[in-house]
Short mmCIF file of C-alpha atoms in Angstrom, two decimals:
data_model
loop_
_atom_site.label_atom_id
_atom_site.label_comp_id
_atom_site.label_asym_id
_atom_site.label_seq_id
_atom_site.Cartn_x
_atom_site.Cartn_y
_atom_site.Cartn_z
CA GLN A 1 8.73 -9.68 10.50
CA LEU A 2 5.20 -7.98 10.24
CA GLN A 3 2.56 -10.37 8.86
CA VAL A 4 -0.02 -8.75 6.68
CA ALA A 5 -2.95 -9.68 4.55
CA GLU A 6 -4.06 -7.38 1.79
CA SER A 7 -7.68 -7.06 0.59
CA GLY A 8 -10.27 -4.98 -1.22
CA GLY A 9 -8.97 -5.18 -4.82
CA GLY A 10 -11.35 -5.79 -7.68
CA LEU A 11 -12.31 -4.82 -11.25
CA VAL A 12 -13.52 -0.89 -11.49
CA GLN A 13 -13.97 1.58 -14.36
CA PRO A 14 -11.76 4.61 -14.70
CA GLY A 15 -12.77 7.21 -12.54
CA GLY A 16 -13.98 4.86 -9.99
CA SER A 17 -12.86 4.29 -6.33
CA LEU A 18 -11.79 1.28 -4.25
CA ARG A 19 -10.47 1.06 -0.59
CA LEU A 20 -7.69 -1.66 0.16
CA SER A 21 -7.15 -2.97 3.42
CA CYS A 22 -4.24 -4.24 4.97
CA GLN A 23 -4.69 -6.26 8.10
CA ALA A 24 -1.69 -7.07 10.23
CA SER A 25 -0.96 -9.55 12.86
CA GLY A 26 1.74 -11.33 14.86
CA THR A 27 3.44 -8.07 16.16
CA THR A 28 2.86 -4.67 17.14
CA PHE A 29 1.37 -2.86 14.43
CA ARG A 30 1.27 0.56 16.03
CA PHE A 31 5.17 0.97 16.26
CA TYR A 32 5.63 0.43 12.38
CA ALA A 33 5.73 3.13 9.63
CA MET A 34 3.64 1.26 6.90
CA GLY A 35 3.58 1.66 3.17
CA TRP A 36 1.71 0.69 -0.10
CA TYR A 37 3.62 -0.66 -2.76
CA ARG A 38 2.10 -1.92 -6.43
CA GLN A 39 3.35 -4.11 -9.25
CA ALA A 40 2.02 -3.57 -12.65
CA PRO A 41 2.21 -6.25 -15.35
CA GLY A 42 5.65 -6.05 -16.74
CA LYS A 43 6.88 -3.64 -14.51
CA GLN A 44 8.98 -3.46 -11.12
CA ARG A 45 7.37 -3.11 -8.03
CA GLU A 46 7.19 0.54 -6.99
CA TRP A 47 6.41 2.63 -3.54
CA VAL A 48 2.87 4.19 -3.61
CA ALA A 49 2.29 6.01 -0.19
CA ALA A 50 3.44 5.76 3.48
CA ILE A 51 2.36 6.57 6.76
CA SER A 52 4.18 6.88 10.15
CA ARG A 53 3.25 5.43 13.12
CA ASN A 54 1.74 8.62 14.33
CA GLY A 55 -0.03 9.42 11.20
CA MET A 56 1.96 11.40 8.94
CA THR A 57 1.63 10.36 5.25
CA GLU A 58 3.58 10.73 2.21
CA TYR A 59 2.57 9.84 -1.67
CA ALA A 60 4.13 9.05 -4.79
CA ASP A 61 3.80 11.83 -7.32
CA ALA A 62 1.68 9.41 -9.33
CA VAL A 63 -1.04 9.15 -6.85
CA LYS A 64 -0.94 12.41 -4.84
CA GLY A 65 -4.37 13.83 -4.76
CA ARG A 66 -6.10 10.78 -5.58
CA PHE A 67 -5.04 8.23 -2.98
CA THR A 68 -5.22 8.62 1.03
CA VAL A 69 -3.36 6.18 3.11
CA SER A 70 -4.66 5.64 6.61
CA ARG A 71 -4.38 3.57 9.52
CA ASP A 72 -6.50 2.19 12.70
CA ASN A 73 -3.61 1.14 15.16
CA ALA A 74 -6.54 -0.25 17.49
CA LYS A 75 -7.52 -2.85 14.73
CA ASN A 76 -3.83 -3.25 13.31
CA THR A 77 -5.41 -2.14 9.87
CA LEU A 78 -3.85 -0.14 7.11
CA TYR A 79 -6.11 1.35 4.47
CA LEU A 80 -5.52 2.87 0.87
CA GLU A 81 -8.65 4.91 -0.42
CA MET A 82 -8.47 5.09 -4.25
CA ASN A 83 -9.97 7.75 -5.86
CA SER A 84 -10.13 8.89 -9.68
CA LEU A 85 -8.60 5.63 -10.67
CA LYS A 86 -6.59 5.18 -13.87
CA PRO A 87 -5.92 2.36 -16.02
CA GLU A 88 -2.41 2.89 -15.32
CA ASP A 89 -3.28 2.23 -11.75
CA THR A 90 -3.81 -1.48 -12.81
CA ALA A 91 -1.30 -3.55 -10.58
CA VAL A 92 -1.08 -5.64 -7.83
CA TYR A 93 -0.97 -3.83 -4.41
CA TYR A 94 1.14 -4.61 -1.55
CA CYS A 95 1.42 -3.35 2.25
CA ALA A 96 4.54 -3.70 3.93
CA GLU A 97 6.97 -1.69 6.43
CA ASP A 98 7.78 1.59 5.23
CA ILE A 99 11.71 1.46 5.28
CA SER A 100 13.32 4.14 3.50
CA ASN A 101 15.96 2.28 1.65
CA ILE A 102 13.41 0.09 -0.06
CA ARG A 103 11.28 2.92 -1.56
CA GLY A 104 13.77 3.31 -4.43
CA ASP A 105 14.40 -0.62 -4.90
CA PRO A 106 11.48 -2.62 -3.14
CA SER A 107 12.95 -5.95 -4.72
CA ILE A 108 15.54 -6.06 -1.68
CA TYR A 109 12.55 -6.52 0.84
CA PRO A 110 11.95 -10.40 1.31
CA TYR A 111 8.63 -10.16 3.15
CA TRP A 112 5.96 -9.49 0.49
CA GLY A 113 2.69 -11.03 0.88
CA GLN A 114 0.08 -12.12 -1.80
CA GLY A 115 -1.27 -8.71 -2.57
CA THR A 116 -4.64 -7.74 -3.92
CA GLN A 117 -5.24 -7.05 -7.71
CA VAL A 118 -6.66 -3.95 -8.77
CA THR A 119 -7.76 -3.67 -12.21
CA VAL A 120 -8.88 -0.32 -13.59
CA SER A 121 -10.42 -0.79 -17.11
CA SER A 122 -13.71 0.22 -19.26
#
């Protein structure tokens, strides 16, 4: 499986911005479609954004227009630029392979890392 480590989370005020990073290692990152997922307190993990191996992107409706996913294949790194943050964006954010059948049920995927905490609060 793809080995990943998320970073960049923190505490921000509503309307603020953060950039999350996902450093991949142990395999050939550039051949993987990648996704960002999040799990809010008391809720199930949900799909947030995805990027194909050649840079095509998709977003969940809740973040469309505010978040931007990108990748640097030369550095084996995935990014999530988060703008206009809202309290409801508070969650632990995870990166993983983007596999179509886990978007609707991320719980079936067994390789989640530690994630990075994003807290949006005044």
